[in-house]
Amino acid sequence: MPAVSPEDDINLSNLNWLYLDMNSYFASVEQQDDVRLRNRPMIVVPVKSDYTSAIAASYEAKALGIKTGTSVKEARALCPAIQIREARPDRYVQVHNRILEEVDRTLPIEKVCSIDEVACRLTMGQRHEAAARALGYRIQQNIMANIGECLRSSIGIAPSRMLAKTAADIVKPLGLTVLRQDDLPGKLLDLKLNDLPGVGASMNLRLNKAGVFTVAELYALPAPRLRQIWGGIGGDNFWYSLHGIDPAEVDTIRGSISHSHVLASDLRPIEAARGVARRLVAKCGSRLRRMGYKCGGLHLSIRADRGDGRAQAEAHFDVTADSFRMIEVMDGLWRHCAAKLNSPRVKKVSITCTRVIPADLPPDLFGWTPEVAEDARHMRVLKALDGLNQRYGKDAVTIGPRTKVHGFVGAKVAFNRIPENAEFWE
Ligand SMILES: [Mg+2]
């Protein structure tokens, strides 16, 4: 078997996040500050009262079945010798700030997620599993050595922030769990649905109603199904997170692959406007290819020259970064929108690629196999175009209308045929 190179391993494991979660945080701070509480069952309560519940429990209390939410009465019933302390929020914030300093010395903190949880982004060589583990252990040790021995923490290392948080929860206290992209869903399959961040009691119920009872079943569903169950984009975001992709990243991609143009007056006649729309699609296509993505949908919106008439339409298709195919799809959308707009002139054209996915991810990562629809000859031509544009600047050569377009120079290529390379040099 060929050895896996270090770079390959980084790509396969895709470890982007290290997530730190302090174990029984408030209780640990109390045990740290008062030696009499160490190794003893104890809880922290918000107010001194018999009619309140624990907001934290020490591991010794947890061993007796006492946890966050257990009432004082129940806790006493389970353990008559239970120690009870009133919360000291100021002190927890103080220790929190010390923890941030300590983590930051080893790894810059990307996000403080709560009073006892932080997320750090791993970069470059830190994404090697061995390096990431070493960083995790060092952070755990530094906190105990420099702040207090009772301050134990669990660490999760994974491709998305949500998965890293999930991983941190798997082994407690003092755990360190790695979820690699190439062995997903792997360790996730042992979890219950509501072990996943974002699946609370009511979402659990909704999933059950949709026939989903295990993480394996959830993992196998395609994103559109999760969107249905969640009732919105939250389902897509959850799906991406669960499959190792940060939704923030997805949003950036979604947002960035769109173009719109307010037309100069000579481009407003509807046929000229269609030429501009085609050019915008071609630009979206080249951006997709440059960023290493494909799209499975295209959205067109046009606005009438006068009044507030608008028309929009979206089409879904097999994923592609083939500009020629995308232009064909856009032409279909255009006919539809032009008929609806009921105006011979168009003021503004907007194009957005939707259902954008990374081109190099293994298909099964998506729970379905996306069909790729790309013509090999188209892709060769587009690669040549992209190369020329990189060499000679944006828009040196493009697929676009034969009509004159403002601020637009360079060779033009007709849409309805694939030119030979040599034509670009004429
Ligand atoms: Mg915690």
CSV table of C-alpha atoms and ligand atoms in Angstrom, one decimal:
chain,number,residue,atom,x,y,z
A,1,MET,CA,0.0,0.0,0.0
A,2,PRO,CA,1.5,3.4,-0.9
A,3,ALA,CA,2.4,5.5,2.1
A,4,VAL,CA,0.0,8.4,2.7
A,5,SER,CA,2.0,11.7,2.4
A,6,PRO,CA,1.6,14.2,5.3
A,7,GLU,CA,-0.4,16.5,3.0
A,8,ASP,CA,-2.7,13.8,2.0
A,9,ASP,CA,-3.3,13.0,5.6
A,10,ILE,CA,-4.2,16.6,6.3
A,11,ASN,CA,-6.7,16.6,3.5
A,12,LEU,CA,-8.3,13.3,4.4
A,13,SER,CA,-8.6,14.1,8.1
A,14,ASN,CA,-9.7,17.7,7.4
A,15,LEU,CA,-9.1,18.8,11.1
A,16,ASN,CA,-10.0,22.5,11.2
A,17,TRP,CA,-11.2,23.0,14.7
A,18,LEU,CA,-10.1,22.4,18.3
A,19,TYR,CA,-12.9,22.9,20.8
A,20,LEU,CA,-12.3,23.2,24.5
A,21,ASP,CA,-15.1,22.5,27.0
A,22,MET,CA,-14.3,22.8,30.8
A,23,ASN,CA,-15.7,19.9,32.8
A,24,SER,CA,-18.2,20.7,35.5
A,25,TYR,CA,-16.9,24.2,35.3
A,26,PHE,CA,-18.6,26.0,38.2
A,27,ALA,CA,-18.2,23.0,40.5
A,28,SER,CA,-14.6,22.7,39.5
A,29,VAL,CA,-13.8,26.3,40.3
A,30,GLU,CA,-15.5,25.8,43.8
A,31,GLN,CA,-13.4,22.7,44.4
A,32,GLN,CA,-10.3,24.5,43.2
A,33,ASP,CA,-10.9,27.4,45.6
A,34,ASP,CA,-11.9,25.3,48.6
A,35,VAL,CA,-9.8,22.2,49.3
A,36,ARG,CA,-12.5,20.8,51.6
A,37,LEU,CA,-14.8,20.3,48.6
A,38,ARG,CA,-12.3,18.3,46.6
A,39,ASN,CA,-13.2,14.7,45.9
A,40,ARG,CA,-16.6,15.2,47.4
A,41,PRO,CA,-20.1,15.3,45.9
A,42,MET,CA,-21.1,18.9,45.7
A,43,ILE,CA,-23.4,21.1,43.7
A,44,VAL,CA,-23.6,24.8,42.8
A,45,VAL,CA,-27.0,26.6,43.2
A,46,PRO,CA,-28.0,30.0,41.9
A,47,VAL,CA,-29.5,31.1,45.3
A,48,LYS,CA,-29.4,29.6,48.8
A,49,SER,CA,-32.7,28.0,48.9
A,50,ASP,CA,-34.2,24.5,49.2
A,51,TYR,CA,-36.5,25.2,46.3
A,52,THR,CA,-33.9,25.6,43.6
A,53,SER,CA,-31.9,23.3,41.4
A,54,ALA,CA,-28.2,22.7,40.7
A,55,ILE,CA,-26.6,24.7,37.9
A,56,ALA,CA,-23.5,22.5,38.2
A,57,ALA,CA,-22.5,19.3,39.9
A,58,SER,CA,-19.0,17.9,40.7
A,59,TYR,CA,-18.0,14.6,39.1
A,60,GLU,CA,-18.4,12.9,42.5
A,61,ALA,CA,-22.0,14.1,42.6
A,62,LYS,CA,-22.6,13.1,39.0
A,63,ALA,CA,-21.5,9.5,40.0
A,64,LEU,CA,-24.5,9.5,42.3
A,65,GLY,CA,-26.9,10.6,39.6
A,66,ILE,CA,-27.0,14.3,40.5
A,67,LYS,CA,-26.6,16.6,37.6
A,68,THR,CA,-27.4,20.1,36.3
A,69,GLY,CA,-31.2,20.6,36.9
A,70,THR,CA,-31.4,18.2,39.8
A,71,SER,CA,-33.4,19.9,42.6
A,72,VAL,CA,-31.8,20.5,46.0
A,73,LYS,CA,-34.4,18.2,47.5
A,74,GLU,CA,-33.6,15.4,45.2
A,75,ALA,CA,-29.8,15.9,45.6
A,76,ARG,CA,-30.2,15.6,49.3
A,77,ALA,CA,-32.3,12.5,48.9
A,78,LEU,CA,-29.6,10.9,46.7
A,79,CYS,CA,-26.7,12.1,48.9
A,80,PRO,CA,-27.5,13.3,52.4
A,81,ALA,CA,-23.9,14.6,52.8
A,82,ILE,CA,-24.0,16.7,49.6
A,83,GLN,CA,-22.2,20.0,49.8
A,84,ILE,CA,-24.0,22.9,48.4
A,85,ARG,CA,-22.5,26.2,47.4
A,86,GLU,CA,-24.0,29.4,46.1
A,87,ALA,CA,-22.8,30.5,42.7
A,88,ARG,CA,-20.1,33.2,42.5
A,89,PRO,CA,-20.5,34.5,38.9
A,90,ASP,CA,-17.7,37.1,39.3
A,91,ARG,CA,-15.2,34.4,40.3
A,92,TYR,CA,-16.3,32.2,37.3
A,93,VAL,CA,-15.7,35.2,34.9
A,94,GLN,CA,-12.3,35.8,36.5
A,95,VAL,CA,-11.2,32.2,36.0
A,96,HIS,CA,-12.8,32.2,32.5
A,97,ASN,CA,-10.5,35.1,31.6
A,98,ARG,CA,-7.5,33.3,32.9
A,99,ILE,CA,-8.4,30.3,30.8
A,100,LEU,CA,-8.7,32.4,27.7
A,101,GLU,CA,-5.2,33.7,28.3
A,102,GLU,CA,-3.9,30.3,28.9
A,103,VAL,CA,-5.5,28.8,25.7
A,104,ASP,CA,-4.4,31.8,23.7
A,105,ARG,CA,-0.8,31.3,24.6
A,106,THR,CA,-0.9,28.0,22.7
A,107,LEU,CA,-3.5,28.6,20.0
A,108,PRO,CA,-5.4,31.8,19.1
A,109,ILE,CA,-9.0,31.6,20.1
A,110,GLU,CA,-11.4,32.1,17.2
A,111,LYS,CA,-14.6,32.2,19.2
A,112,VAL,CA,-15.6,32.3,22.9
A,113,CYS,CA,-18.7,30.1,22.8
A,114,SER,CA,-19.8,30.3,26.4
A,115,ILE,CA,-18.3,30.8,29.8
A,116,ASP,CA,-16.6,27.4,29.7
A,117,GLU,CA,-16.2,26.7,26.0
A,118,VAL,CA,-13.9,28.1,23.3
A,119,ALA,CA,-13.2,27.2,19.7
A,120,CYS,CA,-9.8,27.6,18.0
A,121,ARG,CA,-9.1,27.2,14.3
A,122,LEU,CA,-6.3,24.9,13.3
A,123,THR,CA,-4.1,26.0,10.4
A,124,MET,CA,-1.3,24.5,8.3
A,125,GLY,CA,0.7,21.9,10.1
A,126,GLN,CA,-1.5,22.1,13.2
A,127,ARG,CA,-4.1,20.2,11.1
A,128,HIS,CA,-2.0,17.0,11.3
A,129,GLU,CA,-3.7,14.7,13.7
A,130,ALA,CA,-0.6,14.2,15.8
A,131,ALA,CA,0.1,17.9,16.0
A,132,ALA,CA,-3.5,18.7,16.8
A,133,ARG,CA,-3.6,16.1,19.6
A,134,ALA,CA,-0.3,17.5,21.0
A,135,LEU,CA,-1.8,21.0,21.1
A,136,GLY,CA,-4.9,19.7,22.8
A,137,TYR,CA,-2.9,17.9,25.6
A,138,ARG,CA,-0.7,21.0,26.1
A,139,ILE,CA,-3.8,23.2,26.6
A,140,GLN,CA,-5.3,20.8,29.1
A,141,GLN,CA,-2.0,20.5,31.0
A,142,ASN,CA,-1.3,24.3,31.0
A,143,ILE,CA,-4.7,25.1,32.4
A,144,MET,CA,-4.3,22.6,35.3
A,145,ALA,CA,-0.6,23.5,35.9
A,146,ASN,CA,-1.0,27.3,35.8
A,147,ILE,CA,-4.6,27.9,36.9
A,148,GLY,CA,-5.6,25.0,39.1
A,149,GLU,CA,-5.4,21.2,39.2
A,150,CYS,CA,-9.2,20.9,39.5
A,151,LEU,CA,-9.8,22.6,36.2
A,152,ARG,CA,-10.1,19.7,33.9
A,153,SER,CA,-11.3,20.0,30.4
A,154,SER,CA,-12.3,17.9,27.4
A,155,ILE,CA,-11.2,18.6,23.9
A,156,GLY,CA,-12.7,17.8,20.5
A,157,ILE,CA,-10.8,18.1,17.2
A,158,ALA,CA,-12.8,17.8,14.0
A,159,PRO,CA,-13.5,19.3,10.5
A,160,SER,CA,-16.4,21.6,11.5
A,161,ARG,CA,-16.9,23.6,14.7
A,162,MET,CA,-20.1,21.8,15.5
A,163,LEU,CA,-18.4,18.4,15.1
A,164,ALA,CA,-15.5,19.6,17.3
A,165,LYS,CA,-18.0,20.6,20.0
A,166,THR,CA,-19.7,17.2,19.6
A,167,ALA,CA,-16.3,15.5,19.9
A,168,ALA,CA,-15.4,17.4,23.1
A,169,ASP,CA,-18.5,15.9,24.7
A,170,ILE,CA,-17.7,12.3,23.9
A,171,VAL,CA,-15.1,11.7,26.6
A,172,LYS,CA,-15.4,13.5,30.0
A,173,PRO,CA,-13.6,14.4,32.1
A,174,LEU,CA,-10.2,15.1,30.7
A,175,GLY,CA,-11.0,13.6,27.3
A,176,LEU,CA,-9.5,14.3,23.9
A,177,THR,CA,-11.5,13.0,20.9
A,178,VAL,CA,-10.6,13.4,17.3
A,179,LEU,CA,-13.3,13.0,14.5
A,180,ARG,CA,-11.6,12.7,11.2
A,181,GLN,CA,-13.4,13.5,8.0
A,182,ASP,CA,-12.3,10.1,6.5
A,183,ASP,CA,-13.9,8.2,9.3
A,184,LEU,CA,-17.2,10.0,9.5
A,185,PRO,CA,-19.8,9.2,10.6
A,186,GLY,CA,-17.7,6.7,12.6
A,187,LYS,CA,-17.8,7.6,16.3
A,188,LEU,CA,-21.0,9.8,15.7
A,189,LEU,CA,-23.0,6.6,15.3
A,190,ASP,CA,-22.7,5.7,19.0
A,191,LEU,CA,-24.4,9.0,19.9
A,192,LYS,CA,-28.0,9.8,20.5
A,193,LEU,CA,-29.7,12.4,18.4
A,194,ASN,CA,-29.9,14.9,21.2
A,195,ASP,CA,-26.1,14.5,21.9
A,196,LEU,CA,-25.7,16.6,18.7
A,197,PRO,CA,-25.5,20.4,19.3
A,198,GLY,CA,-28.6,21.9,17.8
A,199,VAL,CA,-30.9,18.9,18.4
A,200,GLY,CA,-32.9,19.8,21.5
A,201,ALA,CA,-36.0,18.1,22.9
A,202,SER,CA,-38.4,19.6,20.3
A,203,MET,CA,-36.1,19.0,17.3
A,204,ASN,CA,-35.6,15.4,18.6
A,205,LEU,CA,-39.4,15.0,18.5
A,206,ARG,CA,-39.6,16.5,15.0
A,207,LEU,CA,-37.0,14.1,13.8
A,208,ASN,CA,-38.8,11.2,15.3
A,209,LYS,CA,-42.0,12.3,13.5
A,210,ALA,CA,-40.0,12.3,10.3
A,211,GLY,CA,-39.0,8.7,11.0
A,212,VAL,CA,-35.5,9.6,12.1
A,213,PHE,CA,-34.4,7.9,15.4
A,214,THR,CA,-30.7,7.4,15.1
A,215,VAL,CA,-27.6,9.4,14.1
A,216,ALA,CA,-27.0,6.9,11.3
A,217,GLU,CA,-30.5,7.7,9.9
A,218,LEU,CA,-30.0,11.4,10.3
A,219,TYR,CA,-26.5,11.3,8.6
A,220,ALA,CA,-27.9,9.4,5.6
A,221,LEU,CA,-30.5,12.1,4.8
A,222,PRO,CA,-29.8,14.6,2.0
A,223,ALA,CA,-29.7,18.3,2.8
A,224,PRO,CA,-33.1,19.2,1.2
A,225,ARG,CA,-34.8,16.7,3.6
A,226,LEU,CA,-33.2,18.3,6.6
A,227,ARG,CA,-34.3,21.7,5.3
A,228,GLN,CA,-37.8,20.3,5.2
A,229,ILE,CA,-37.6,18.9,8.7
A,230,TRP,CA,-36.0,22.1,10.2
A,231,GLY,CA,-38.3,24.2,8.1
A,232,GLY,CA,-35.6,26.4,6.7
A,233,ILE,CA,-32.0,27.1,6.0
A,234,GLY,CA,-31.1,25.9,9.5
A,235,GLY,CA,-31.5,22.4,8.2
A,236,ASP,CA,-29.0,23.0,5.4
A,237,ASN,CA,-26.6,24.5,7.9
A,238,PHE,CA,-27.0,21.6,10.3
A,239,TRP,CA,-26.4,19.2,7.4
A,240,TYR,CA,-23.2,20.9,6.4
A,241,SER,CA,-21.9,21.0,10.0
A,242,LEU,CA,-22.7,17.3,10.5
A,243,HIS,CA,-20.8,16.5,7.3
A,244,GLY,CA,-17.7,18.4,8.3
A,245,ILE,CA,-18.3,21.8,6.6
A,246,ASP,CA,-18.8,25.0,8.6
A,247,PRO,CA,-22.0,26.8,7.5
A,248,ALA,CA,-20.2,30.1,7.7
A,249,GLU,CA,-17.9,28.9,5.0
A,250,VAL,CA,-20.9,27.7,3.0
A,251,ASP,CA,-22.6,31.1,3.4
A,252,THR,CA,-19.5,32.9,2.2
A,253,ILE,CA,-19.4,30.7,-0.9
A,254,ARG,CA,-23.2,31.1,-1.4
A,255,GLY,CA,-22.9,34.8,-1.1
A,256,SER,CA,-19.8,35.2,-3.2
A,257,ILE,CA,-20.9,33.4,-6.3
A,258,SER,CA,-23.4,35.8,-7.6
A,259,HIS,CA,-23.2,38.8,-9.9
A,260,SER,CA,-25.6,41.6,-10.7
A,261,HIS,CA,-25.5,44.5,-13.1
A,262,VAL,CA,-27.4,47.7,-13.6
A,263,LEU,CA,-27.5,48.1,-17.3
A,264,ALA,CA,-26.5,51.2,-19.3
A,265,SER,CA,-29.3,52.4,-21.5
A,266,ASP,CA,-28.1,50.8,-24.7
A,267,LEU,CA,-28.1,47.4,-23.0
A,268,ARG,CA,-31.6,47.7,-21.7
A,269,PRO,CA,-33.4,46.2,-24.7
A,270,ILE,CA,-34.3,42.7,-23.7
A,271,GLU,CA,-32.1,40.9,-26.2
A,272,ALA,CA,-29.0,43.0,-25.2
A,273,ALA,CA,-29.8,42.4,-21.5
A,274,ARG,CA,-29.9,38.7,-22.1
A,275,GLY,CA,-26.3,38.9,-23.5
A,276,VAL,CA,-25.2,40.6,-20.3
A,277,ALA,CA,-26.9,37.8,-18.2
A,278,ARG,CA,-25.0,35.2,-20.2
A,279,ARG,CA,-21.8,37.1,-19.4
A,280,LEU,CA,-22.6,37.2,-15.7
A,281,VAL,CA,-23.2,33.4,-15.8
A,282,ALA,CA,-19.9,32.9,-17.5
A,283,LYS,CA,-18.2,35.0,-14.7
A,284,CYS,CA,-20.0,32.9,-12.0
A,285,GLY,CA,-18.7,29.8,-13.8
A,286,SER,CA,-15.1,30.9,-13.9
A,287,ARG,CA,-15.3,31.9,-10.2
A,288,LEU,CA,-16.7,28.5,-9.3
A,289,ARG,CA,-13.8,26.8,-11.1
A,290,ARG,CA,-11.2,29.1,-9.6
A,291,MET,CA,-12.5,28.4,-6.1
A,292,GLY,CA,-12.9,24.7,-6.7
A,293,TYR,CA,-16.6,24.5,-6.5
A,294,LYS,CA,-19.6,23.3,-8.6
A,295,CYS,CA,-23.2,24.4,-8.4
A,296,GLY,CA,-26.4,22.5,-8.7
A,297,GLY,CA,-28.7,25.5,-9.2
A,298,LEU,CA,-29.0,28.9,-10.9
A,299,HIS,CA,-31.2,31.8,-9.9
A,300,LEU,CA,-32.0,34.6,-12.2
A,301,SER,CA,-33.8,37.8,-11.3
A,302,ILE,CA,-34.5,40.7,-13.7
A,303,ARG,CA,-36.0,44.1,-13.0
A,304,ALA,CA,-38.0,46.2,-15.6
A,305,ASP,CA,-36.8,49.5,-16.8
A,306,ARG,CA,-39.8,51.4,-15.6
A,307,GLY,CA,-42.1,50.8,-12.6
A,308,ASP,CA,-41.2,48.1,-10.2
A,309,GLY,CA,-41.8,45.0,-12.3
A,310,ARG,CA,-39.6,42.1,-11.5
A,311,ALA,CA,-39.4,38.5,-12.4
A,312,GLN,CA,-37.3,35.7,-11.0
A,313,ALA,CA,-36.8,31.9,-11.5
A,314,GLU,CA,-34.5,29.2,-10.3
A,315,ALA,CA,-33.6,25.9,-11.9
A,316,HIS,CA,-31.9,22.9,-10.3
A,317,PHE,CA,-29.7,20.5,-12.3
A,318,ASP,CA,-26.8,18.0,-11.9
A,319,VAL,CA,-23.8,19.7,-10.4
A,320,THR,CA,-21.5,21.5,-12.7
A,321,ALA,CA,-18.9,24.2,-13.2
A,322,ASP,CA,-19.5,24.0,-17.0
A,323,SER,CA,-20.3,27.6,-18.0
A,324,PHE,CA,-21.8,26.5,-21.3
A,325,ARG,CA,-24.3,24.3,-19.6
A,326,MET,CA,-25.0,27.0,-17.1
A,327,ILE,CA,-25.7,29.4,-19.9
A,328,GLU,CA,-28.1,27.0,-21.5
A,329,VAL,CA,-30.0,26.8,-18.2
A,330,MET,CA,-30.0,30.6,-17.9
A,331,ASP,CA,-31.5,30.9,-21.4
A,332,GLY,CA,-34.4,28.8,-20.2
A,333,LEU,CA,-34.8,30.9,-17.1
A,334,TRP,CA,-34.6,34.0,-19.2
A,335,ARG,CA,-37.5,33.0,-21.5
A,336,HIS,CA,-39.6,32.3,-18.4
A,337,CYS,CA,-38.7,35.6,-16.8
A,338,ALA,CA,-39.0,37.7,-19.9
A,339,ALA,CA,-42.5,36.4,-20.5
A,340,LYS,CA,-43.4,37.3,-16.9
A,341,LEU,CA,-41.8,40.7,-16.8
A,342,ASN,CA,-44.0,42.1,-19.6
A,343,SER,CA,-41.5,44.9,-20.4
A,344,PRO,CA,-39.3,45.3,-23.5
A,345,ARG,CA,-36.5,46.8,-21.5
A,346,VAL,CA,-34.6,45.5,-18.5
A,347,LYS,CA,-32.8,47.7,-15.9
A,348,LYS,CA,-31.0,45.2,-13.7
A,349,VAL,CA,-29.9,41.6,-14.1
A,350,SER,CA,-28.8,39.4,-11.1
A,351,ILE,CA,-27.4,35.8,-11.3
A,352,THR,CA,-26.7,33.6,-8.3
A,353,CYS,CA,-25.3,30.1,-8.2
A,354,THR,CA,-27.1,27.9,-5.7
A,355,ARG,CA,-26.5,24.5,-4.2
A,356,VAL,CA,-22.8,25.2,-4.3
A,357,ILE,CA,-20.6,22.3,-3.2
A,358,PRO,CA,-16.8,21.8,-3.1
A,359,ALA,CA,-15.7,20.0,-6.3
A,360,ASP,CA,-13.2,17.8,-4.6
A,361,LEU,CA,-15.2,16.3,-1.8
A,362,PRO,CA,-16.0,12.6,-2.0
A,363,PRO,CA,-19.6,12.2,-3.3
A,364,ASP,CA,-20.7,10.0,-0.4
A,365,LEU,CA,-20.0,12.8,2.0
A,366,PHE,CA,-23.2,14.3,0.9
A,367,GLY,CA,-25.4,11.3,1.7
A,368,TRP,CA,-26.2,11.0,-2.0
A,369,THR,CA,-24.1,10.9,-5.1
A,370,PRO,CA,-24.4,14.1,-7.0
A,371,GLU,CA,-24.5,13.5,-10.7
A,372,VAL,CA,-21.9,15.7,-12.3
A,373,ALA,CA,-22.9,17.0,-15.7
A,374,GLU,CA,-19.9,18.4,-17.5
A,375,ASP,CA,-18.9,18.1,-21.1
A,376,ALA,CA,-15.2,17.2,-21.3
A,377,ARG,CA,-14.7,19.3,-24.4
A,378,HIS,CA,-16.4,22.3,-22.7
A,379,MET,CA,-14.2,21.9,-19.7
A,380,ARG,CA,-11.0,21.8,-21.8
A,381,VAL,CA,-12.0,25.1,-23.5
A,382,LEU,CA,-13.0,26.7,-20.2
A,383,LYS,CA,-9.7,25.6,-18.6
A,384,ALA,CA,-7.9,27.3,-21.5
A,385,LEU,CA,-10.1,30.4,-21.1
A,386,ASP,CA,-9.4,30.5,-17.3
A,387,GLY,CA,-5.7,30.2,-18.0
A,388,LEU,CA,-5.7,33.0,-20.4
A,389,ASN,CA,-7.6,35.2,-18.1
A,390,GLN,CA,-5.3,34.5,-15.3
A,391,ARG,CA,-2.4,35.4,-17.5
A,392,TYR,CA,-3.7,38.4,-19.2
A,393,GLY,CA,-6.1,39.7,-16.6
A,394,LYS,CA,-9.8,39.4,-15.9
A,395,ASP,CA,-12.0,39.4,-19.0
A,396,ALA,CA,-9.1,39.2,-21.4
A,397,VAL,CA,-11.1,36.5,-23.1
A,398,THR,CA,-14.7,35.6,-22.2
A,399,ILE,CA,-17.8,34.0,-23.4
A,400,GLY,CA,-20.1,36.9,-24.0
A,401,PRO,CA,-22.4,38.8,-26.4
A,402,ARG,CA,-21.2,39.8,-29.8
A,403,THR,CA,-22.8,43.2,-29.2
A,404,LYS,CA,-20.5,45.9,-27.9
A,405,VAL,CA,-20.5,46.0,-24.1
A,406,HIS,CA,-19.2,49.0,-22.1
A,407,GLY,CA,-15.8,48.6,-20.5
A,408,PHE,CA,-15.5,45.2,-22.1
A,409,VAL,CA,-12.5,44.3,-24.3
A,410,GLY,CA,-11.0,41.2,-25.7
A,411,ALA,CA,-12.1,38.2,-27.8
A,412,LYS,CA,-15.7,37.3,-27.8
A,413,VAL,CA,-17.0,33.8,-28.2
A,414,ALA,CA,-20.4,32.9,-29.5
A,415,PHE,CA,-22.6,30.8,-27.2
A,416,ASN,CA,-23.9,28.4,-29.6
A,417,ARG,CA,-20.7,26.7,-30.7
A,418,ILE,CA,-17.4,25.8,-29.0
A,419,PRO,CA,-14.5,27.7,-30.5
A,420,GLU,CA,-11.2,26.2,-31.3
A,421,ASN,CA,-8.3,27.5,-29.2
A,422,ALA,CA,-6.7,29.1,-32.2
A,423,GLU,CA,-9.6,31.5,-32.6
A,424,PHE,CA,-8.6,33.4,-29.6
A,425,TRP,CA,-5.4,34.4,-31.3
A,426,GLU,CA,-7.0,35.9,-34.4
B,1,MG,MG,-18.6,22.4,30.2
